[in-house]
PDB file of C-alpha atoms in Angstrom:
ATOM      1  CA  UNK A   1     149.581 102.511  87.529  1.00 59.00           C
ATOM      2  CA  UNK A   2     146.493 104.083  85.655  1.00 69.00           C
ATOM      3  CA  UNK A   3     145.149 101.065  83.274  1.00 78.00           C
ATOM      4  CA  UNK A   4     143.129 103.367  81.610  1.00 82.00           C
ATOM      5  CA  UNK A   5     146.046 105.738  80.380  1.00 75.00           C
ATOM      6  CA  UNK A   6     147.804 102.402  79.007  1.00 77.00           C
ATOM      7  CA  UNK A   7     144.474 101.522  77.279  1.00 84.00           C
ATOM      8  CA  UNK A   8     143.810 104.815  75.623  1.00 84.00           C
ATOM      9  CA  UNK A   9     147.292 105.210  74.514  1.00 79.00           C
ATOM     10  CA  UNK A  10     147.260 101.574  73.027  1.00 82.00           C
ATOM     11  CA  UNK A  11     143.890 102.628  71.203  1.00 89.00           C
ATOM     12  CA  UNK A  12     145.328 105.673  69.797  1.00 87.00           C
ATOM     13  CA  UNK A  13     148.329 103.671  68.327  1.00 82.00           C
ATOM     14  CA  UNK A  14     146.016 101.122  67.005  1.00 88.00           C
ATOM     15  CA  UNK A  15     143.628 103.609  65.234  1.00 93.00           C
ATOM     16  CA  UNK A  16     146.922 105.338  63.748  1.00 87.00           C
ATOM     17  CA  UNK A  17     147.969 101.813  62.515  1.00 86.00           C
ATOM     18  CA  UNK A  18     144.808 101.350  60.852  1.00 93.00           C
ATOM     19  CA  UNK A  19     144.768 104.838  59.426  1.00 92.00           C
ATOM     20  CA  UNK A  20     148.291 103.983  57.834  1.00 87.00           C
ATOM     21  CA  UNK A  21     147.010 100.504  56.513  1.00 89.00           C
ATOM     22  CA  UNK A  22     143.915 102.012  54.995  1.00 92.00           C
ATOM     23  CA  UNK A  23     146.229 104.768  53.281  1.00 90.00           C
ATOM     24  CA  UNK A  24     148.403 102.096  52.103  1.00 87.00           C
ATOM     25  CA  UNK A  25     145.530 100.052  50.712  1.00 90.00           C
ATOM     26  CA  UNK A  26     143.911 103.055  49.104  1.00 91.00           C
ATOM     27  CA  UNK A  27     147.512 103.646  47.082  1.00 89.00           C
ATOM     28  CA  UNK A  28     147.703 107.170  48.987  1.00 89.00           C
ATOM     29  CA  UNK A  29     151.118 106.283  50.116  1.00 87.00           C
ATOM     30  CA  UNK A  30     153.641 104.711  48.028  1.00 84.00           C
ATOM     31  CA  UNK A  31     157.183 103.571  48.989  1.00 84.00           C
ATOM     32  CA  UNK A  32     158.817 107.120  48.565  1.00 87.00           C
ATOM     33  CA  UNK A  33     156.158 108.649  50.788  1.00 87.00           C
ATOM     34  CA  UNK A  34     156.959 105.914  53.353  1.00 83.00           C
ATOM     35  CA  UNK A  35     160.432 106.617  53.484  1.00 85.00           C
ATOM     36  CA  UNK A  36     160.273 110.137  53.789  1.00 88.00           C
ATOM     37  CA  UNK A  37     157.582 110.023  56.382  1.00 85.00           C
ATOM     38  CA  UNK A  38     159.673 107.514  58.418  1.00 80.00           C
ATOM     39  CA  UNK A  39     162.679 109.758  58.114  1.00 82.00           C
ATOM     40  CA  UNK A  40     160.470 112.537  59.538  1.00 85.00           C
ATOM     41  CA  UNK A  41     159.107 110.549  62.254  1.00 80.00           C
ATOM     42  CA  UNK A  42     162.659 109.201  63.225  1.00 76.00           C
ATOM     43  CA  UNK A  43     164.669 112.369  62.729  1.00 78.00           C
ATOM     44  CA  UNK A  44     162.393 115.285  63.504  1.00 84.00           C
ATOM     45  CA  UNK A  45     159.420 114.263  65.612  1.00 80.00           C
ATOM     46  CA  UNK A  46     160.995 111.989  68.128  1.00 76.00           C
ATOM     47  CA  UNK A  47     163.801 114.129  69.261  1.00 78.00           C
ATOM     48  CA  UNK A  48     161.560 116.979  69.311  1.00 80.00           C
ATOM     49  CA  UNK A  49     159.354 114.758  71.789  1.00 77.00           C
ATOM     50  CA  UNK A  50     162.507 114.053  73.818  1.00 77.00           C
ATOM     51  CA  UNK A  51     163.487 117.888  74.050  1.00 78.00           C
ATOM     52  CA  UNK A  52     160.076 118.931  74.773  1.00 77.00           C
ATOM     53  CA  UNK A  53     160.130 116.374  77.708  1.00 74.00           C
ATOM     54  CA  UNK A  54     163.798 118.051  78.939  1.00 73.00           C
ATOM     55  CA  UNK A  55     162.438 121.567  78.577  1.00 76.00           C
ATOM     56  CA  UNK A  56     159.245 120.817  80.491  1.00 74.00           C
ATOM     57  CA  UNK A  57     160.869 118.946  83.260  1.00 67.00           C
ATOM     58  CA  UNK A  58     161.766 120.327  86.671  1.00 70.00           C
ATOM     59  CA  UNK A  59     164.519 117.890  87.430  1.00 73.00           C
ATOM     60  CA  UNK A  60     167.940 118.090  85.711  1.00 75.00           C
ATOM     61  CA  UNK A  61     169.751 114.836  86.050  1.00 78.00           C
ATOM     62  CA  UNK A  62     173.443 114.998  86.868  1.00 84.00           C
ATOM     63  CA  UNK A  63     176.005 113.279  84.884  1.00 88.00           C
ATOM     64  CA  UNK A  64     176.344 110.511  87.520  1.00 92.00           C
ATOM     65  CA  UNK A  65     172.805 109.862  87.409  1.00 89.00           C
ATOM     66  CA  UNK A  66     172.772 109.753  83.358  1.00 88.00           C
ATOM     67  CA  UNK A  67     175.911 107.445  83.606  1.00 93.00           C
ATOM     68  CA  UNK A  68     174.082 105.298  86.134  1.00 94.00           C
ATOM     69  CA  UNK A  69     170.930 104.959  83.891  1.00 91.00           C
ATOM     70  CA  UNK A  70     173.106 104.081  80.815  1.00 92.00           C
ATOM     71  CA  UNK A  71     174.635 101.351  82.983  1.00 95.00           C
ATOM     72  CA  UNK A  72     171.660  99.978  83.589  1.00 94.00           C
ATOM     73  CA  UNK A  73     170.309  99.895  80.102  1.00 93.00           C
ATOM     74  CA  UNK A  74     173.785  98.051  79.169  1.00 95.00           C
ATOM     75  CA  UNK A  75     173.338  95.753  81.799  1.00 96.00           C
ATOM     76  CA  UNK A  76     169.702  95.043  80.836  1.00 94.00           C
ATOM     77  CA  UNK A  77     170.599  94.585  77.409  1.00 93.00           C
ATOM     78  CA  UNK A  78     173.813  92.200  77.987  1.00 95.00           C
ATOM     79  CA  UNK A  79     171.107  90.060  80.266  1.00 95.00           C
ATOM     80  CA  UNK A  80     168.746  89.991  77.448  1.00 94.00           C
ATOM     81  CA  UNK A  81     171.340  89.089  74.693  1.00 93.00           C
ATOM     82  CA  UNK A  82     172.369  86.120  77.048  1.00 94.00           C
ATOM     83  CA  UNK A  83     168.916  84.821  77.738  1.00 92.00           C
ATOM     84  CA  UNK A  84     168.049  85.109  73.942  1.00 91.00           C
ATOM     85  CA  UNK A  85     170.777  82.633  73.098  1.00 90.00           C
ATOM     86  CA  UNK A  86     168.767  79.870  74.872  1.00 90.00           C
ATOM     87  CA  UNK A  87     165.379  80.596  73.079  1.00 85.00           C
ATOM     88  CA  UNK A  88     166.317  79.239  69.538  1.00 86.00           C
ATOM     89  CA  UNK A  89     168.051  76.007  71.216  1.00 86.00           C
ATOM     90  CA  UNK A  90     164.914  75.340  73.261  1.00 89.00           C
ATOM     91  CA  UNK A  91     162.241  75.702  70.170  1.00 87.00           C
ATOM     92  CA  UNK A  92     164.641  73.950  68.103  1.00 87.00           C
ATOM     93  CA  UNK A  93     165.247  76.464  65.477  1.00 84.00           C
ATOM     94  CA  UNK A  94     167.892  76.584  62.526  1.00 80.00           C
ATOM     95  CA  UNK A  95     170.660  78.905  62.794  1.00 74.00           C
ATOM     96  CA  UNK A  96     168.705  81.614  60.359  1.00 75.00           C
ATOM     97  CA  UNK A  97     165.514  81.514  62.034  1.00 84.00           C
ATOM     98  CA  UNK A  98     167.268  81.327  65.280  1.00 86.00           C
ATOM     99  CA  UNK A  99     169.259  84.658  64.801  1.00 87.00           C
ATOM    100  CA  UNK A 100     166.213  86.400  63.525  1.00 87.00           C
ATOM    101  CA  UNK A 101     164.186  85.159  66.660  1.00 88.00           C
ATOM    102  CA  UNK A 102     167.149  86.456  69.077  1.00 90.00           C
ATOM    103  CA  UNK A 103     166.881  89.737  67.295  1.00 89.00           C
ATOM    104  CA  UNK A 104     162.936  90.156  67.779  1.00 89.00           C
ATOM    105  CA  UNK A 105     163.768  88.982  71.846  1.00 90.00           C
ATOM    106  CA  UNK A 106     166.545  91.519  72.065  1.00 91.00           C
ATOM    107  CA  UNK A 107     165.157  94.695  70.245  1.00 88.00           C
ATOM    108  CA  UNK A 108     161.701  95.500  70.773  1.00 83.00           C
ATOM    109  CA  UNK A 109     159.941  98.641  69.821  1.00 76.00           C
ATOM    110  CA  UNK A 110     160.782 100.645  72.966  1.00 76.00           C
ATOM    111  CA  UNK A 111     161.133 104.031  71.375  1.00 74.00           C
ATOM    112  CA  UNK A 112     158.166 104.651  68.608  1.00 71.00           C
ATOM    113  CA  UNK A 113     155.651 102.377  70.693  1.00 75.00           C
ATOM    114  CA  UNK A 114     157.294 102.867  74.186  1.00 80.00           C
ATOM    115  CA  UNK A 115     157.724 106.430  74.432  1.00 81.00           C
ATOM    116  CA  UNK A 116     153.811 107.551  74.168  1.00 78.00           C
ATOM    117  CA  UNK A 117     152.945 104.966  76.505  1.00 79.00           C
ATOM    118  CA  UNK A 118     155.568 106.402  79.042  1.00 83.00           C
ATOM    119  CA  UNK A 119     154.443 109.918  78.284  1.00 79.00           C
ATOM    120  CA  UNK A 120     150.879 108.631  79.321  1.00 78.00           C
ATOM    121  CA  UNK A 121     151.804 106.717  82.127  1.00 80.00           C
ATOM    122  CA  UNK A 122     154.407 109.075  83.722  1.00 82.00           C
ATOM    123  CA  UNK A 123     154.124 112.384  82.136  1.00 79.00           C
ATOM    124  CA  UNK A 124     156.419 113.743  79.647  1.00 76.00           C
ATOM    125  CA  UNK A 125     159.289 114.107  81.867  1.00 78.00           C
ATOM    126  CA  UNK A 126     159.881 110.811  82.124  1.00 82.00           C
ATOM    127  CA  UNK A 127     160.580 110.545  78.317  1.00 82.00           C
ATOM    128  CA  UNK A 128     163.867 111.657  78.747  1.00 83.00           C
ATOM    129  CA  UNK A 129     164.687 108.994  81.329  1.00 86.00           C
ATOM    130  CA  UNK A 130     163.451 106.624  78.876  1.00 86.00           C
ATOM    131  CA  UNK A 131     165.574 108.343  75.824  1.00 85.00           C
ATOM    132  CA  UNK A 132     168.527 107.868  77.745  1.00 86.00           C
ATOM    133  CA  UNK A 133     167.855 104.110  78.619  1.00 87.00           C
ATOM    134  CA  UNK A 134     167.127 103.622  75.141  1.00 86.00           C
ATOM    135  CA  UNK A 135     170.377 105.201  73.698  1.00 85.00           C
ATOM    136  CA  UNK A 136     172.294 101.734  73.750  1.00 87.00           C
ATOM    137  CA  UNK A 137     169.279 100.105  71.784  1.00 86.00           C
ATOM    138  CA  UNK A 138     170.380 102.271  68.527  1.00 77.00           C
ATOM    139  CA  UNK A 139     174.078 101.425  68.973  1.00 81.00           C
ATOM    140  CA  UNK A 140     173.626  97.850  69.499  1.00 86.00           C
ATOM    141  CA  UNK A 141     170.780  97.414  66.881  1.00 84.00           C
ATOM    142  CA  UNK A 142     172.851  98.880  64.063  1.00 78.00           C
ATOM    143  CA  UNK A 143     175.693  96.945  65.053  1.00 81.00           C
ATOM    144  CA  UNK A 144     175.111  93.498  66.827  1.00 86.00           C
ATOM    145  CA  UNK A 145     171.557  93.332  65.272  1.00 85.00           C
ATOM    146  CA  UNK A 146     173.075  93.869  61.683  1.00 82.00           C
ATOM    147  CA  UNK A 147     175.468  91.218  62.621  1.00 82.00           C
ATOM    148  CA  UNK A 148     172.669  88.912  63.899  1.00 84.00           C
ATOM    149  CA  UNK A 149     170.473  89.399  60.561  1.00 82.00           C
ATOM    150  CA  UNK A 150     173.395  89.155  58.350  1.00 79.00           C
ATOM    151  CA  UNK A 151     174.074  85.443  59.653  1.00 75.00           C
ATOM    152  CA  UNK A 152     177.163  86.790  61.004  1.00 68.00           C
ATOM    153  CA  UNK A 153     178.597  88.055  57.599  1.00 72.00           C
ATOM    154  CA  UNK A 154     178.627  91.627  58.297  1.00 69.00           C
ATOM    155  CA  UNK A 155     181.370  92.074  61.137  1.00 65.00           C
ATOM    156  CA  UNK A 156     182.710  95.439  60.580  1.00 61.00           C
ATOM    157  CA  UNK A 157     181.747  98.555  62.168  1.00 60.00           C
ATOM    158  CA  UNK A 158     180.810 101.607  60.022  1.00 63.00           C
ATOM    159  CA  UNK A 159     180.550 104.919  62.166  1.00 65.00           C
ATOM    160  CA  UNK A 160     177.819 106.128  59.915  1.00 65.00           C
ATOM    161  CA  UNK A 161     175.351 103.519  61.261  1.00 58.00           C
ATOM    162  CA  UNK A 162     175.303 105.585  64.292  1.00 58.00           C
ATOM    163  CA  UNK A 163     174.179 108.768  62.661  1.00 59.00           C
ATOM    164  CA  UNK A 164     171.400 107.293  60.536  1.00 53.00           C
ATOM    165  CA  UNK A 165     169.072 104.403  60.498  1.00 49.00           C
ATOM    166  CA  UNK A 166     170.426 101.223  59.044  1.00 42.00           C
ATOM    167  CA  UNK A 167     168.436 101.219  55.806  1.00 40.00           C
ATOM    168  CA  UNK A 168     171.112 100.363  53.418  1.00 39.00           C
ATOM    169  CA  UNK A 169     172.632  97.181  54.877  1.00 42.00           C
ATOM    170  CA  UNK A 170     172.688  94.498  52.752  1.00 40.00           C
ATOM    171  CA  UNK A 171     170.541  91.592  53.446  1.00 41.00           C
ATOM    172  CA  UNK A 172     171.959  87.735  53.726  1.00 41.00           C
ATOM    173  CA  UNK A 173     171.968  85.952  50.432  1.00 41.00           C
ATOM    174  CA  UNK A 174     169.239  83.553  51.375  1.00 40.00           C
ATOM    175  CA  UNK A 175     166.609  86.290  52.999  1.00 40.00           C
ATOM    176  CA  UNK A 176     164.102  88.094  50.491  1.00 41.00           C
ATOM    177  CA  UNK A 177     164.940  91.467  49.742  1.00 44.00           C
ATOM    178  CA  UNK A 178     162.460  94.558  50.594  1.00 43.00           C
ATOM    179  CA  UNK A 179     161.317  96.086  47.425  1.00 45.00           C
ATOM    180  CA  UNK A 180     162.938  99.390  46.695  1.00 43.00           C
TER     181      UNK A 180
END
């Protein structure tokens, strides 16, 4: 594993973070811009990056390999969900803080931060593998994750949550609301 590739990618991501922070502090970006830009990143550039990895790759995965990768991902999430149940108890957290902490343990930023690192370390062809492995993340985050953050108040399932990021989910009554 090439540690310099990881370091370079993390420096690039950190510099982009600083640019965004500075632009926000200088009021070059407002809430509307942030929402539009985030939508562009999630709905255009990330899928384009994944498509590029598929088109550039030499190996085509069989349906069996894709299903095996999805199964490995689901097993990984199941284990992490089970392990996350112990953390709040060990740290003696209340139910609200415990659920938030569990969400942070289960759902790390594997796509936005992880995809560039995967591409730097293993090449763009590996992004397709990472994208398949990350597919259960979206389903679980916008179903189980929303339920965790709502304190169990949101129990139903809306198919629309699978088609777009869950930006309109109502927050729990006792949590601060994001400015609109």
